[in-house]
Short mmCIF file of N, CA and C in Angstrom, two decimals:
data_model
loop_
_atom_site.label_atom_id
_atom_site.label_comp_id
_atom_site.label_asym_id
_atom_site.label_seq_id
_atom_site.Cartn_x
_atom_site.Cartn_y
_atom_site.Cartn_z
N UNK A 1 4.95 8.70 -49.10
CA UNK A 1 4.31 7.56 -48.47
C UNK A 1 3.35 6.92 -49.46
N UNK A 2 3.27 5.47 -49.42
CA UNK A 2 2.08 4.55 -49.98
C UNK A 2 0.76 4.41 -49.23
N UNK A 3 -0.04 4.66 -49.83
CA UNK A 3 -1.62 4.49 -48.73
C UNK A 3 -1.95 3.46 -49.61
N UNK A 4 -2.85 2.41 -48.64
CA UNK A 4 -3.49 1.55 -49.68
C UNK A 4 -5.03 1.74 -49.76
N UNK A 5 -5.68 1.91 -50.21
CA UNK A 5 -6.99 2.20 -50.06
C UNK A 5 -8.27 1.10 -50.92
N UNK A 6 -8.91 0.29 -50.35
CA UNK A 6 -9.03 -0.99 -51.50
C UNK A 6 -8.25 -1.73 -52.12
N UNK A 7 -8.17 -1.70 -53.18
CA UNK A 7 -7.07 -2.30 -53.79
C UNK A 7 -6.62 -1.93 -54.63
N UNK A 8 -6.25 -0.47 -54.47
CA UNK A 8 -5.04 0.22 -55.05
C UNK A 8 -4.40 1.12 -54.07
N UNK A 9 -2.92 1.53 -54.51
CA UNK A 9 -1.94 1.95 -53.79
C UNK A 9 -1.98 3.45 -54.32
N UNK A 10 -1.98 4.44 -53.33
CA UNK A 10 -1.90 5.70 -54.07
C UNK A 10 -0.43 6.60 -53.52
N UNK A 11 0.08 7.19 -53.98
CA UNK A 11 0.69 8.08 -52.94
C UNK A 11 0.24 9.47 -52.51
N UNK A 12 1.38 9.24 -51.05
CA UNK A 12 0.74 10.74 -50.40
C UNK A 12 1.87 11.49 -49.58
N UNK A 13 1.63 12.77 -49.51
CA UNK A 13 2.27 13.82 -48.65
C UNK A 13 1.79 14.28 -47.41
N UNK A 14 2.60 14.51 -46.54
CA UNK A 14 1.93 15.67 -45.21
C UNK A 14 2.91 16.39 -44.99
N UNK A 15 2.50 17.63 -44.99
CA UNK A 15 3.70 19.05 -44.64
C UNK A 15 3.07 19.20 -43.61
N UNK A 16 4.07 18.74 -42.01
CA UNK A 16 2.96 19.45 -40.81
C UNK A 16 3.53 20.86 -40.74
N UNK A 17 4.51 21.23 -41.34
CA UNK A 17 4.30 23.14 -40.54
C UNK A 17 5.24 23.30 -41.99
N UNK A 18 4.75 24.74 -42.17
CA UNK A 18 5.62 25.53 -42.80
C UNK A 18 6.11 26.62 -42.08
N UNK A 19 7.26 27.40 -42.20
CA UNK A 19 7.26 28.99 -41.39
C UNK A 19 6.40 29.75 -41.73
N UNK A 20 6.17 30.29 -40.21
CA UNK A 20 5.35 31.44 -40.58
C UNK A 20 3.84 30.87 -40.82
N UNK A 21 3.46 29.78 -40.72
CA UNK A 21 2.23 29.33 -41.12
C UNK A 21 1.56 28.74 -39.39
N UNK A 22 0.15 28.66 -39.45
CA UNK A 22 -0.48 27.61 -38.34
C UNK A 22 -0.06 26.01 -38.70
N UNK A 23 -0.12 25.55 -37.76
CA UNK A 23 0.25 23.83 -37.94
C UNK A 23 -1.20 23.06 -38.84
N UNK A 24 -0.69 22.26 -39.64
CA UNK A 24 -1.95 21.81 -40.59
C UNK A 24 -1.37 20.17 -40.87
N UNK A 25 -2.01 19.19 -40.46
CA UNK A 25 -1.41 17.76 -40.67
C UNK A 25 -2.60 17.35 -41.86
N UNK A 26 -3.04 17.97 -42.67
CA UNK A 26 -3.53 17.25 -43.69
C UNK A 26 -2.46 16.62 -44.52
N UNK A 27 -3.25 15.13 -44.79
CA UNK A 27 -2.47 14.13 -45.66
C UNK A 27 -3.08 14.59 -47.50
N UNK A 28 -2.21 14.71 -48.00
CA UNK A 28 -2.82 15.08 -49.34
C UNK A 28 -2.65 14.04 -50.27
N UNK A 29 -2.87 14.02 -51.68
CA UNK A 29 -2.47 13.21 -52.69
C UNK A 29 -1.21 13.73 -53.29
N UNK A 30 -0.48 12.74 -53.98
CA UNK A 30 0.18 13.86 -54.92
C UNK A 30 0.97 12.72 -55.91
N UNK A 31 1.37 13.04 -57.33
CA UNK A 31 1.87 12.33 -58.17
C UNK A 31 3.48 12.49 -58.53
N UNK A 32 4.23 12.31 -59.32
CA UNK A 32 5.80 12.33 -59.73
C UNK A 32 5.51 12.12 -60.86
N UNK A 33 5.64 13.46 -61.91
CA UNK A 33 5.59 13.35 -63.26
C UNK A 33 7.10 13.60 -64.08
N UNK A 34 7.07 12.29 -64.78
CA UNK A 34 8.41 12.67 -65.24
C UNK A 34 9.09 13.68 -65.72
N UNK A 35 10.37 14.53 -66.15
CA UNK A 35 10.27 15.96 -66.17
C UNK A 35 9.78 17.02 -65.93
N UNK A 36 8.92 16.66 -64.76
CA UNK A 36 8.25 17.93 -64.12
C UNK A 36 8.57 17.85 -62.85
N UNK A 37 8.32 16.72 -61.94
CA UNK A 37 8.68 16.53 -60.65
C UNK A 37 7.04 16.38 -59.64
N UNK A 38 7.18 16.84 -58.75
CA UNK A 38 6.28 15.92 -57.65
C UNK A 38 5.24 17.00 -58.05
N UNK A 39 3.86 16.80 -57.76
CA UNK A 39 2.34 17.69 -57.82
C UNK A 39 1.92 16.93 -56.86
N UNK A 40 0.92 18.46 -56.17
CA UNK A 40 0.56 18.07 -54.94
C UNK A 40 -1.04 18.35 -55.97
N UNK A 41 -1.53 16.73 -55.85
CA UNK A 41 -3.34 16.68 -56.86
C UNK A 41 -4.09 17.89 -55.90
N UNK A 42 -5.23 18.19 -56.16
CA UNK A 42 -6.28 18.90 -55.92
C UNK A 42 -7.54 18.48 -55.06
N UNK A 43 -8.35 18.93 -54.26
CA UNK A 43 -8.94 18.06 -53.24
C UNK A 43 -10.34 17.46 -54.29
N UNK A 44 -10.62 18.01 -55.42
CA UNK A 44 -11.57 17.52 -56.41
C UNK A 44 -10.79 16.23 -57.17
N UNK A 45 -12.26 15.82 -56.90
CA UNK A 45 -12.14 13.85 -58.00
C UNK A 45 -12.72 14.45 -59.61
N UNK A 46 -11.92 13.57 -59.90
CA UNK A 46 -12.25 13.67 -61.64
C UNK A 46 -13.98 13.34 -61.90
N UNK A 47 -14.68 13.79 -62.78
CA UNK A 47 -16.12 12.96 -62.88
C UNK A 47 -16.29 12.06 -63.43
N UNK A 48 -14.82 11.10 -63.99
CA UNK A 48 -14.78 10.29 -64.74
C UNK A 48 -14.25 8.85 -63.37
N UNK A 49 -13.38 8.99 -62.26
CA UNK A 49 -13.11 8.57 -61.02
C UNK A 49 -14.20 8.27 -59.81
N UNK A 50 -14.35 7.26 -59.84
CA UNK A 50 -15.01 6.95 -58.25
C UNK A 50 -14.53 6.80 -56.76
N UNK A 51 -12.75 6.93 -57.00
CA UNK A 51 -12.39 6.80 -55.76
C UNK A 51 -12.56 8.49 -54.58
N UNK A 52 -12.29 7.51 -53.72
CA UNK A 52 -12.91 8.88 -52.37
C UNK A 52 -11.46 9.67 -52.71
N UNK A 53 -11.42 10.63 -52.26
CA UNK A 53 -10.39 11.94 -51.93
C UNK A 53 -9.72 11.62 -50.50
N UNK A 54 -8.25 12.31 -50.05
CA UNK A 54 -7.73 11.49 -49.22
C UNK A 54 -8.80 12.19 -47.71
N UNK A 55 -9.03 13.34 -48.00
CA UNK A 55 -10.13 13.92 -46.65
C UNK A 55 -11.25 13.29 -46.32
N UNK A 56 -11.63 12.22 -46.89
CA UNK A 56 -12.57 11.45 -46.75
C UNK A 56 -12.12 9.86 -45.63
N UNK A 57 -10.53 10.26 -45.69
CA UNK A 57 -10.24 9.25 -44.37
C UNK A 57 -9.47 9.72 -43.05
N UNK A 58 -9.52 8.92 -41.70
CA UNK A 58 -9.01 9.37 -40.95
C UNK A 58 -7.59 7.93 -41.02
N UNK A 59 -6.04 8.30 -40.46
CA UNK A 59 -5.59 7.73 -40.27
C UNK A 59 -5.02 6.68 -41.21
N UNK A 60 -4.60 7.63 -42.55
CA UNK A 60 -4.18 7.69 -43.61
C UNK A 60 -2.70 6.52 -43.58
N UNK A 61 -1.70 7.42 -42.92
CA UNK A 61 -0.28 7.17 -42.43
C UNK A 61 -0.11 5.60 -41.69
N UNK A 62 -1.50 5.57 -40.59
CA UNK A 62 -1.23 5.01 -39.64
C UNK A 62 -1.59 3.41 -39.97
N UNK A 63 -1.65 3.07 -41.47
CA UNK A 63 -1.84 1.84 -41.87
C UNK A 63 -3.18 0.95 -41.91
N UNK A 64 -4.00 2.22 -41.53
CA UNK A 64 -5.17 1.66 -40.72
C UNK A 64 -6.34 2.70 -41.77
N UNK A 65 -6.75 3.03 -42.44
CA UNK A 65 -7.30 4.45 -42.79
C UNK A 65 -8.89 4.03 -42.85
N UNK A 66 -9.63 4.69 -42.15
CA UNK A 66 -10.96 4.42 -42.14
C UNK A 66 -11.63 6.02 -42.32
N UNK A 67 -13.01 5.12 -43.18
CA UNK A 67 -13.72 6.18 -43.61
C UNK A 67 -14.40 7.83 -42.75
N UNK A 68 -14.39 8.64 -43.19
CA UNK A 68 -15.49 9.76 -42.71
C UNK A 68 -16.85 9.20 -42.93
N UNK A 69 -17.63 9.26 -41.82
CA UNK A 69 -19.05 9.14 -41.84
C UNK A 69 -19.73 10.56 -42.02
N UNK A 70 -20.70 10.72 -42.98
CA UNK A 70 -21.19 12.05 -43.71
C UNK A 70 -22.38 12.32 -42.40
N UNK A 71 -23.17 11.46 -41.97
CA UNK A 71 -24.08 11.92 -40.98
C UNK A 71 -24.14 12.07 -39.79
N UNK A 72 -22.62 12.29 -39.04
CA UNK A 72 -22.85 12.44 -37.63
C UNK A 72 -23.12 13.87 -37.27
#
């Protein structure tokens, strides 16, 4: 999937179940490196990057993705 977030496009994954596992709908990041194949990124931002991490939104998928508020 494409998320747009500002004004850049990132991509993303969601595995809702694996076997044998609890159900988990986190939306993650992840890249397609040539001769290597798909990586699922890491929930840490580079210190060189200002963009948010995808856990920092709700409703990723749903075209709509709005922020986490840190002080409720």
């Amino acid at each position: 999937n494409w998320v747009e977030l500002g004004d850049e496009f990132r991509r993303a994954v969601t595995v809702t179940k694996m076997r044998a596992s609890p159900i988990s709908r986190v939306t993650r990041e992840c890249e397609i490196v040539n001769g290597v194949g798909m990586r699922v990124l890491a929930r840490t931002i580079p210190p060189n990057a200002q963009p948010i991490p995808f856990a920092g939104y709700f409703g990723l998928l749903a075209r709509s993705p709005e922020r986490h508020t840190t002080g409720a």
